[in-house]
Coordinates of C-alpha atoms and ligand atoms in Angstrom, one line a residue:
M1 CA -15.8 25.6 29.2
Q2 CA -16.1 26.8 25.6
F3 CA -14.9 24.6 22.8
D4 CA -14.4 25.2 19.1
T5 CA -15.2 21.6 18.4
V6 CA -16.4 18.6 20.4
I7 CA -16.0 15.1 19.1
H8 CA -18.6 13.1 21.0
G9 CA -19.8 9.5 21.5
G10 CA -16.7 7.8 20.1
L11 CA -14.5 5.1 21.5
I12 CA -11.2 6.9 22.2
A13 CA -8.2 4.7 21.7
T14 CA -4.7 5.6 22.8
A15 CA -1.5 3.6 23.1
D16 CA -2.4 2.9 26.8
Y17 CA -6.2 2.6 27.1
T18 CA -9.5 2.5 25.2
A19 CA -12.6 4.2 26.6
K20 CA -15.8 5.8 25.5
G21 CA -15.7 9.6 25.8
D22 CA -15.8 13.1 24.3
I23 CA -12.9 15.3 23.2
G24 CA -13.1 19.1 23.5
I25 CA -10.9 21.2 21.2
R26 CA -10.0 24.8 21.6
G27 CA -7.4 26.9 19.7
G28 CA -6.1 23.8 17.8
R29 CA -5.4 21.9 21.0
I30 CA -7.2 19.2 23.0
A31 CA -8.7 21.2 25.9
A32 CA -10.6 18.4 27.7
V33 CA -11.2 14.7 27.5
A34 CA -14.2 13.5 29.6
E35 CA -17.1 11.1 29.7
K36 CA -19.5 13.8 28.4
L37 CA -18.8 17.3 27.1
E38 CA -21.5 19.9 26.3
G39 CA -21.1 22.8 23.9
G40 CA -18.7 23.3 21.0
E41 CA -19.3 25.5 18.0
R42 CA -19.1 22.4 16.0
R43 CA -20.1 18.9 17.3
I44 CA -18.8 15.9 15.4
D45 CA -20.8 12.7 16.1
A46 CA -18.3 9.8 16.5
G47 CA -21.0 7.2 17.6
G48 CA -19.9 3.7 16.5
R49 CA -16.5 5.1 15.5
I50 CA -13.0 4.8 16.9
V51 CA -11.1 8.1 17.7
V52 CA -7.3 7.8 17.6
P53 CA -4.4 10.2 17.5
G54 CA -3.8 11.3 13.8
G55 CA -1.1 9.1 12.2
I56 CA 2.5 10.3 12.1
E57 CA 4.2 9.0 9.0
A58 CA 7.8 8.8 9.9
H59 CA 9.2 7.4 6.6
A60 CA 8.3 9.1 3.3
H61 CA 10.1 10.5 0.3
I62 CA 8.4 13.7 -0.8
A63 CA 9.7 16.2 -3.4
Q64 CA 13.1 14.4 -3.1
E65 CA 15.6 13.6 -5.8
S66 CA 17.2 10.2 -5.5
S67 CA 21.0 10.0 -5.6
S68 CA 20.7 9.1 -9.3
G69 CA 18.5 12.2 -9.9
V70 CA 15.0 10.9 -10.2
M71 CA 12.4 13.2 -8.6
T72 CA 9.5 11.7 -6.6
A73 CA 6.1 12.0 -8.2
D74 CA 4.6 13.5 -5.0
D75 CA 5.5 17.0 -3.8
Y76 CA 4.5 18.3 -0.4
L77 CA 1.0 19.1 -1.6
S78 CA 0.0 15.8 -3.2
G79 CA 2.0 13.8 -0.7
S80 CA 0.4 15.5 2.3
I81 CA -3.1 15.2 0.8
S82 CA -2.5 11.5 0.2
A83 CA -1.2 11.1 3.8
A84 CA -4.3 12.9 5.2
F85 CA -6.7 10.7 3.3
G86 CA -4.8 7.8 4.9
G87 CA -5.5 9.0 8.4
N88 CA -2.3 11.0 9.0
S89 CA -2.1 14.4 10.7
S90 CA 1.6 14.9 10.3
F91 CA 4.6 13.4 8.6
I92 CA 8.4 13.5 8.6
P93 CA 9.8 13.1 5.1
F94 CA 13.5 13.2 4.2
A95 CA 15.6 16.2 3.3
A96 CA 18.5 14.8 1.3
Q97 CA 22.0 16.3 1.1
Q98 CA 23.6 15.7 -2.2
R99 CA 27.4 15.3 -2.0
G100 CA 29.0 18.8 -1.8
Q101 CA 25.9 20.5 -0.6
S102 CA 25.7 22.3 2.8
V103 CA 23.0 21.2 5.3
D104 CA 21.8 24.8 5.6
D105 CA 21.2 24.8 1.8
V106 CA 19.3 21.4 2.1
I107 CA 17.0 22.8 4.8
A108 CA 16.3 26.0 2.9
T109 CA 15.5 24.0 -0.2
Y110 CA 13.0 21.7 1.6
D111 CA 11.5 24.6 3.6
A112 CA 10.5 26.1 0.2
R113 CA 9.1 22.7 -1.0
A114 CA 7.3 21.9 2.2
A115 CA 5.4 25.3 2.3
R116 CA 2.6 23.6 0.3
S117 CA 1.9 20.9 2.9
V118 CA -1.7 20.5 4.2
I119 CA -0.4 18.6 7.3
D120 CA 2.3 19.4 9.9
Y121 CA 5.8 18.3 8.9
S122 CA 9.4 18.0 9.9
Y123 CA 12.3 16.4 8.1
H124 CA 14.9 13.7 8.7
L125 CA 18.1 14.9 7.1
I126 CA 19.9 12.4 4.8
I127 CA 23.6 12.9 5.2
S128 CA 25.8 11.7 2.3
D129 CA 28.8 14.0 2.8
P130 CA 29.8 14.2 6.4
K131 CA 32.8 16.6 6.0
P132 CA 34.1 18.4 9.1
E133 CA 32.0 21.5 8.6
V134 CA 28.9 19.4 8.4
L135 CA 29.7 17.4 11.6
E136 CA 31.0 20.3 13.6
D137 CA 28.8 23.2 12.5
Q138 CA 25.9 22.5 10.2
L139 CA 24.4 19.5 11.9
P140 CA 24.4 21.1 15.4
R141 CA 22.7 24.1 13.8
A142 CA 20.0 21.8 12.3
F143 CA 19.5 20.1 15.7
A144 CA 19.1 23.5 17.4
R145 CA 16.4 24.3 14.8
G146 CA 14.5 21.1 15.9
I147 CA 15.6 18.7 13.2
T148 CA 16.7 16.0 15.5
S149 CA 17.1 12.9 13.3
F150 CA 19.0 12.0 10.3
K151 CA 19.6 9.1 8.1
V152 CA 22.6 7.4 6.7
F153 CA 23.1 4.7 4.2
M154 CA 25.3 1.6 4.3
T155 CA 24.5 0.8 0.7
Y156 CA 24.5 2.6 -2.7
D157 CA 28.0 3.9 -3.9
L158 CA 26.8 7.5 -3.9
M159 CA 25.4 7.4 -0.4
N160 CA 27.2 4.9 1.8
L161 CA 29.6 6.4 4.4
G162 CA 31.7 3.5 5.5
D163 CA 31.9 2.3 9.1
G164 CA 34.2 5.2 10.1
G165 CA 31.9 7.8 8.7
M166 CA 29.0 6.2 10.6
L167 CA 31.0 6.3 13.8
D168 CA 31.6 10.0 13.3
I169 CA 28.0 10.7 12.7
L170 CA 26.7 8.5 15.5
T171 CA 29.0 10.4 17.9
V172 CA 27.8 13.8 16.8
A173 CA 24.2 12.7 17.1
R174 CA 24.7 11.3 20.6
E175 CA 26.2 14.6 21.8
H176 CA 23.2 16.6 20.6
G177 CA 20.4 14.2 21.6
A178 CA 19.7 13.4 18.0
I179 CA 18.9 9.9 16.5
T180 CA 20.7 8.3 13.6
M181 CA 18.5 6.3 11.2
V182 CA 20.2 3.7 9.0
H183 CA 19.4 1.9 5.7
A184 CA 21.2 -1.3 6.5
E185 CA 22.3 -3.5 3.6
N186 CA 25.9 -4.7 2.9
N187 CA 26.9 -2.7 -0.2
D188 CA 29.6 -5.1 -1.4
M189 CA 27.4 -8.2 -1.1
V190 CA 24.8 -6.5 -3.3
K191 CA 27.4 -5.3 -5.8
W192 CA 28.9 -8.7 -6.0
M193 CA 25.5 -10.3 -6.6
N194 CA 24.8 -7.7 -9.3
K195 CA 28.0 -8.5 -11.1
R196 CA 27.2 -12.3 -11.1
L197 CA 23.7 -11.8 -12.3
A198 CA 24.8 -9.4 -15.1
A199 CA 27.4 -11.8 -16.3
K200 CA 24.7 -14.4 -16.8
G201 CA 22.4 -11.9 -18.5
L202 CA 19.8 -12.2 -15.6
T203 CA 18.5 -8.6 -15.6
A204 CA 14.7 -8.9 -15.4
P205 CA 12.9 -7.2 -12.5
K206 CA 12.6 -10.4 -10.5
Y207 CA 16.4 -10.6 -10.1
H208 CA 16.3 -7.5 -8.1
A209 CA 15.1 -9.5 -5.1
I210 CA 17.9 -12.1 -5.6
S211 CA 20.5 -9.4 -5.9
R212 CA 19.9 -8.1 -2.4
P213 CA 20.2 -11.2 -0.2
E214 CA 18.6 -11.4 3.3
L215 CA 22.1 -11.9 4.6
A216 CA 23.1 -8.5 3.3
E217 CA 20.5 -6.9 5.5
E218 CA 21.2 -9.1 8.5
E219 CA 24.9 -8.5 8.3
A220 CA 24.5 -4.7 8.0
I221 CA 21.9 -4.5 10.8
N222 CA 24.2 -6.3 13.1
R223 CA 27.2 -4.1 12.1
A224 CA 25.2 -0.9 12.5
I225 CA 24.1 -1.9 16.0
Q226 CA 27.7 -2.7 17.0
L227 CA 28.9 0.6 15.7
A228 CA 26.2 2.4 17.7
K229 CA 26.9 0.4 20.8
L230 CA 30.6 1.3 20.6
V231 CA 29.8 4.9 21.1
D232 CA 26.5 4.3 23.0
A233 CA 24.5 6.3 20.5
P234 CA 20.8 5.9 19.7
L235 CA 20.1 4.1 16.4
F236 CA 16.9 3.6 14.4
I237 CA 16.9 0.8 11.8
V238 CA 14.6 1.7 9.0
H239 CA 12.5 -0.8 6.9
V240 CA 13.6 -4.1 8.5
S241 CA 12.6 -6.7 5.9
T242 CA 14.0 -10.0 7.3
E243 CA 13.3 -12.4 10.1
G244 CA 17.0 -12.5 10.8
G245 CA 17.3 -8.7 11.0
A246 CA 14.3 -8.5 13.3
E247 CA 15.8 -11.2 15.6
I248 CA 19.0 -9.2 15.9
V249 CA 17.0 -6.1 16.8
R250 CA 15.0 -7.9 19.4
R251 CA 18.1 -9.4 21.0
E252 CA 20.0 -6.1 21.1
K253 CA 17.0 -4.2 22.5
F254 CA 16.7 -6.8 25.3
N255 CA 20.4 -6.2 26.0
G256 CA 19.8 -2.5 26.5
A257 CA 21.0 -0.9 23.3
K258 CA 19.4 2.5 22.5
L259 CA 17.8 0.8 19.5
F260 CA 14.6 1.6 17.6
A261 CA 13.2 -0.1 14.4
E262 CA 10.4 -0.1 12.0
T263 CA 9.0 -2.4 9.2
C264 CA 6.7 -1.5 6.4
P265 CA 3.4 -2.8 5.0
Q266 CA 5.0 -3.9 1.7
Y267 CA 7.0 -6.5 3.5
L268 CA 3.9 -7.8 5.2
A269 CA 1.5 -7.7 2.2
L270 CA 3.7 -8.6 -0.8
T271 CA 6.4 -11.1 -1.8
R272 CA 9.2 -11.4 -4.3
A273 CA 6.7 -13.3 -6.5
D274 CA 5.2 -9.9 -7.3
L275 CA 8.5 -9.0 -9.0
D276 CA 7.9 -11.9 -11.4
R277 CA 4.8 -10.4 -13.1
P278 CA 4.7 -10.4 -16.9
G279 CA 6.8 -8.0 -18.9
M280 CA 8.1 -5.1 -16.9
E281 CA 5.2 -5.1 -14.5
G282 CA 7.5 -6.4 -11.8
A283 CA 9.3 -3.0 -11.9
K284 CA 6.4 -1.6 -9.8
Y285 CA 7.5 -3.8 -6.9
I286 CA 11.2 -2.9 -7.0
C287 CA 12.2 -1.4 -3.7
S288 CA 15.2 -1.8 -1.4
P289 CA 15.5 -3.8 0.7
P290 CA 13.5 -6.1 -1.6
L291 CA 10.2 -7.9 -1.0
R292 CA 10.8 -11.4 0.6
D293 CA 8.5 -14.3 1.1
G294 CA 5.5 -15.7 3.1
R295 CA 7.6 -17.0 5.9
T296 CA 9.1 -13.6 6.4
Q297 CA 5.7 -12.0 6.5
D298 CA 4.6 -14.3 9.3
A299 CA 7.8 -13.6 11.2
L300 CA 7.5 -9.9 10.8
W301 CA 3.9 -9.9 12.1
H302 CA 5.1 -11.9 15.1
H303 CA 7.8 -9.3 15.8
I304 CA 5.2 -6.5 15.4
A305 CA 3.0 -8.1 18.0
Q306 CA 5.9 -8.8 20.3
G307 CA 7.2 -5.2 20.3
T308 CA 10.3 -5.5 18.3
F309 CA 9.3 -2.5 16.2
E310 CA 8.3 1.0 17.3
S311 CA 6.6 1.8 14.1
V312 CA 5.1 0.5 10.9
S313 CA 5.9 3.1 8.3
S314 CA 5.1 3.4 4.6
D315 CA 8.5 4.2 3.0
H316 CA 6.4 6.0 0.4
A317 CA 8.8 6.4 -2.5
P318 CA 6.6 7.4 -5.4
Y319 CA 8.1 6.8 -8.8
R320 CA 5.5 6.5 -11.6
F321 CA 5.4 3.5 -13.9
D322 CA 6.5 5.7 -16.8
A323 CA 9.5 7.7 -18.2
T324 CA 9.4 10.2 -15.3
G325 CA 9.9 7.5 -12.7
K326 CA 10.7 3.8 -13.0
F327 CA 11.8 4.1 -16.6
L328 CA 13.7 7.4 -16.5
N329 CA 16.7 5.4 -17.9
G330 CA 14.7 3.7 -20.7
S331 CA 11.7 1.3 -21.0
D332 CA 13.4 -2.1 -21.4
I333 CA 16.2 -1.8 -18.9
P334 CA 18.1 -4.1 -16.5
Y335 CA 16.8 -4.0 -12.9
P336 CA 19.7 -2.0 -11.5
K337 CA 18.7 1.0 -13.7
I338 CA 15.0 1.0 -12.5
A339 CA 14.1 3.5 -9.8
N340 CA 13.8 1.9 -6.4
G341 CA 10.6 2.4 -4.3
M342 CA 6.9 2.2 -4.2
P343 CA 4.0 4.4 -3.0
G344 CA 2.0 3.6 0.1
I345 CA 1.4 6.6 2.4
A346 CA -2.4 6.5 2.1
A347 CA -2.6 2.7 2.4
R348 CA -0.3 2.3 5.5
L349 CA -2.9 2.7 8.2
P350 CA -5.9 1.1 6.5
Y351 CA -3.7 -1.9 5.9
L352 CA -2.3 -2.0 9.4
F353 CA -5.8 -1.6 10.9
S354 CA -7.4 -4.2 8.7
E355 CA -4.7 -6.9 8.7
G356 CA -3.5 -6.1 12.2
V357 CA -6.5 -5.1 14.4
V358 CA -9.4 -6.6 12.5
K359 CA -7.6 -9.9 12.0
G360 CA -6.6 -10.0 15.7
R361 CA -2.8 -9.9 15.2
I362 CA -2.4 -6.7 17.2
T363 CA -4.6 -4.8 19.7
L364 CA -6.1 -1.4 19.0
E365 CA -3.7 0.1 21.5
Q366 CA -0.8 -1.4 19.6
F367 CA -2.2 0.1 16.4
V368 CA -2.1 3.6 18.0
A369 CA 1.4 3.1 19.2
L370 CA 2.7 1.7 15.9
S371 CA 1.0 4.4 13.8
S372 CA 1.5 7.5 15.9
T373 CA 2.5 7.5 19.6
N374 CA 5.9 5.8 19.2
A375 CA 6.9 8.0 16.3
A376 CA 6.1 11.1 18.3
K377 CA 8.3 9.8 21.2
T378 CA 11.2 8.6 19.1
F379 CA 11.4 11.6 16.9
G380 CA 10.6 14.2 19.6
C381 CA 7.2 15.5 18.4
D382 CA 6.2 16.2 22.0
S383 CA 2.8 17.9 21.2
K384 CA 1.6 15.0 19.0
G385 CA 0.8 11.3 19.1
R386 CA -1.5 11.3 22.2
I387 CA -5.1 12.2 23.1
A388 CA -4.7 14.3 26.3
P389 CA -5.3 17.9 27.3
G390 CA -2.6 20.2 26.0
M391 CA -1.7 18.1 23.0
D392 CA -2.3 19.2 19.4
A393 CA -5.8 18.2 18.3
D394 CA -4.4 15.8 15.6
I395 CA -7.1 13.2 15.5
A396 CA -8.5 10.6 13.1
I397 CA -12.0 9.2 13.4
W398 CA -12.2 5.7 12.0
N399 CA -15.2 3.7 10.9
P400 CA -14.0 0.2 12.0
E401 CA -16.5 -1.6 9.8
A402 CA -16.2 0.2 6.5
R403 CA -15.2 -2.1 3.7
L404 CA -12.9 -0.8 1.0
T405 CA -11.1 -2.1 -2.1
V406 CA -7.7 -0.4 -2.6
T407 CA -7.5 1.4 -5.9
A408 CA -4.8 3.8 -7.3
A409 CA -7.4 6.6 -7.6
D410 CA -8.3 6.4 -3.9
Q411 CA -4.8 7.0 -2.8
H412 CA -5.1 10.7 -3.8
D413 CA -1.4 10.8 -4.6
N414 CA 0.3 11.7 -7.9
M415 CA 1.0 8.1 -8.8
D416 CA -0.3 5.9 -11.6
Y417 CA -0.4 2.7 -9.6
T418 CA -0.6 1.3 -6.1
P419 CA 1.2 -2.0 -5.2
F420 CA -1.8 -2.8 -3.0
E421 CA -4.3 -2.6 -5.9
G422 CA -7.4 -4.7 -5.3
M423 CA -6.7 -5.5 -1.7
E424 CA -9.9 -5.8 0.4
L425 CA -9.7 -4.0 3.7
T426 CA -11.9 -3.4 6.6
G427 CA -11.8 -0.1 8.5
K428 CA -11.1 3.4 7.2
P429 CA -10.4 6.9 8.4
E430 CA -13.5 9.1 7.8
V431 CA -12.6 12.4 9.4
V432 CA -9.1 13.6 10.0
L433 CA -8.1 16.7 11.9
N434 CA -4.8 18.6 12.1
R435 CA -4.5 21.0 15.0
G436 CA -8.3 21.1 15.3
A437 CA -9.0 21.8 11.7
V438 CA -10.9 19.2 9.7
I439 CA -8.7 18.3 6.8
V440 CA -10.5 15.3 5.4
E441 CA -14.2 14.5 5.8
H442 CA -16.0 11.5 4.3
G443 CA -13.8 11.4 1.2
E444 CA -13.6 15.2 0.7
L445 CA -10.5 17.3 1.2
R446 CA -11.2 20.2 3.5
A447 CA -7.6 21.4 3.9
K448 CA -6.1 24.4 2.3
E449 CA -2.7 24.3 0.6
G450 CA 0.0 25.4 3.0
Q451 CA -1.9 25.1 6.2
G452 CA 0.6 22.5 7.6
R453 CA 3.3 23.9 9.9
F454 CA 6.9 22.9 10.6
V455 CA 7.3 21.0 13.8
A456 CA 10.4 21.8 15.8
R457 CA 11.3 18.5 17.5
Q458 CA 12.9 17.6 20.8
P459 CA 15.7 15.2 21.4
V460 CA 15.0 11.5 21.2
D461 CA 13.2 10.0 24.2
L462 CA 15.5 7.4 25.6
R463 CA 13.4 6.3 28.6
G464 CA 13.4 2.5 28.8
K465 CA 16.7 2.4 26.7
P466 CA 19.5 2.3 29.3
G467 CA 22.3 2.0 26.8
W468 CA 25.4 0.0 26.9
T469 CA 29.0 1.1 27.7
A470 CA 31.7 -0.6 25.7
K471 CA 34.4 -1.9 28.1
E472 CA 37.0 0.2 26.4
F473 CA 35.1 3.4 27.2
D474 CA 34.0 2.4 30.7
P475 CA 35.4 4.8 33.4
A476 CA 35.3 1.9 35.9
Q477 CA 37.8 0.1 33.8
N478 CA 40.0 3.2 33.8
F479 CA 41.3 3.1 30.3
G480 CA 40.0 4.8 27.2
A481 CA 37.3 6.8 29.0
E482 CA 38.7 10.1 27.9
L483 CA 38.2 9.0 24.2
R484 CA 34.5 8.8 24.6
Ligands
ZN501 ZN1 13.0 5.1 2.3

C-alpha cells in the first residue's frame, strides 16, 4: 500500500486505547493503522512521542465583535495559527448575530473572515434575535448547511433571550438535530450586584468577581437544564466555573438529560486573587463567569476526572491590554466597562496535558476525549477526533517530557499578554497535521494562509443520552402530547 506519509514508532493514544504503532496517511486521510508500516513518501519518526488526534477547540472567539462592539485581537489567520501551535487541527469559533441581522448575513460575513484559516473550521451561531423568520427559516437553512450548534445567553442585556425565547430556540434545535449551547448566569442577580457595588464606589477590577456570584451561575444552569428537559432538547453548558454548577450537571446527566458541558483552563489555573493585582493589571483576568477560588479548582478537577464534562475548552476571547481591547472605553474605568475575556487557545492543551496527565489527575485516554474526541461527537465532526482508517489525518505528535515556560510570545496569537505567563509545564505538541499536511513542526509554521476548510457537521450524537419526557408531554399520560 502506498502512503504519502507514515508516522512511525510512536505511542498512539485514542479516547479508548493506547498502543504502539504506525499510521499511514494517503490523500489527507488515515489509510492504515498497524504495528509496522513500510513506505511513505515522507516518514515522521515518532519514537518516544505520543501520537493523538489533533485537538478540536470548541469554544473560541475569533474575528468576532462583542455585543458592545469590541473586535477580538485575533482574526482567523492569527487565531488558527495560535491554535495550531497549541496542538489543534480544527476549531469551532462563534459566528455572532447582532440584533436585527439575518443568520444568512452572519454566515456570509464569517465565511469571508474564516477564509484565512490555516486549520479546518466550523461555527457555532450566536443567536441574539430569535424572531420568527430566524426560527422558522434561517436557522433550518443554517443546519442544512452543516452548522448544527448555536449559543444563547441568559445574561447581558443585549444578548439574553428570556426563558420563553430559550424554549423557542431549544424546540427548533431539537427538531433539526442541532444542539443549543448556553452561557448560564442569572442576569438580574448580576445587575443587582453591579448596582450595589457602584453605589459604594467599588469599581476596581477585583469587584468583577464579586459582581457575578457563584449562585448566579448555579441558578441559571439549573434553570437552563429544566427548560431543556421540558422540551427534551439537547443542551450544552459552556464554561462551567462552579462546584455547584458542576454538581447539577452531574446529577441531571445521571437522570438521563441530553446534557453536555465543558469547563476551561482558567477556572483550573487561576483564582479571583488574580483580579486583585496592582493598578489595572487585574483587567487581564476579567472574564465571565469570573475566576473563583482554590476549592473550586479542586472540585472542577474532580468533576473532569469523573466524567461530568465532555470537553475542556479555552474560551479564547482575545482583548488586548490596551485601547483596542480591555480599555476601549478608557484607561481608568470601572470594571463593568472593561472588555470581558482572556486568551488561551494555544495554552489549553499543554496546560491540560501537564496538569492533567503528567500530574496523574486524568489518564491519557481522558486527555484525548476531553481535547478532541468528545467535541467531534457532540458537534458532529464525524471525520475528526479519532485515529482510525477513513478519518481525516488530523494528528498531533507530543513530546511528553519537553519542559516549557509559558510566555506571551510563544502563544503565536495577536495578544500582548497571556494569563498563564510564567507557568511551568511538561509536554508539548511538536508536530501538528491537518488533513495530512504538516502545519506546525518543531516551533515552525508550515501551513499556508487559507488552507483550512469549512467542516459541514452532522446532528449531535445522542447515544448514551436517553432523554427525559416531561409528564405533561408524555403520550402515555394522554394529555398535552400534541403540544410537543
Ligand atoms: Zn466564550
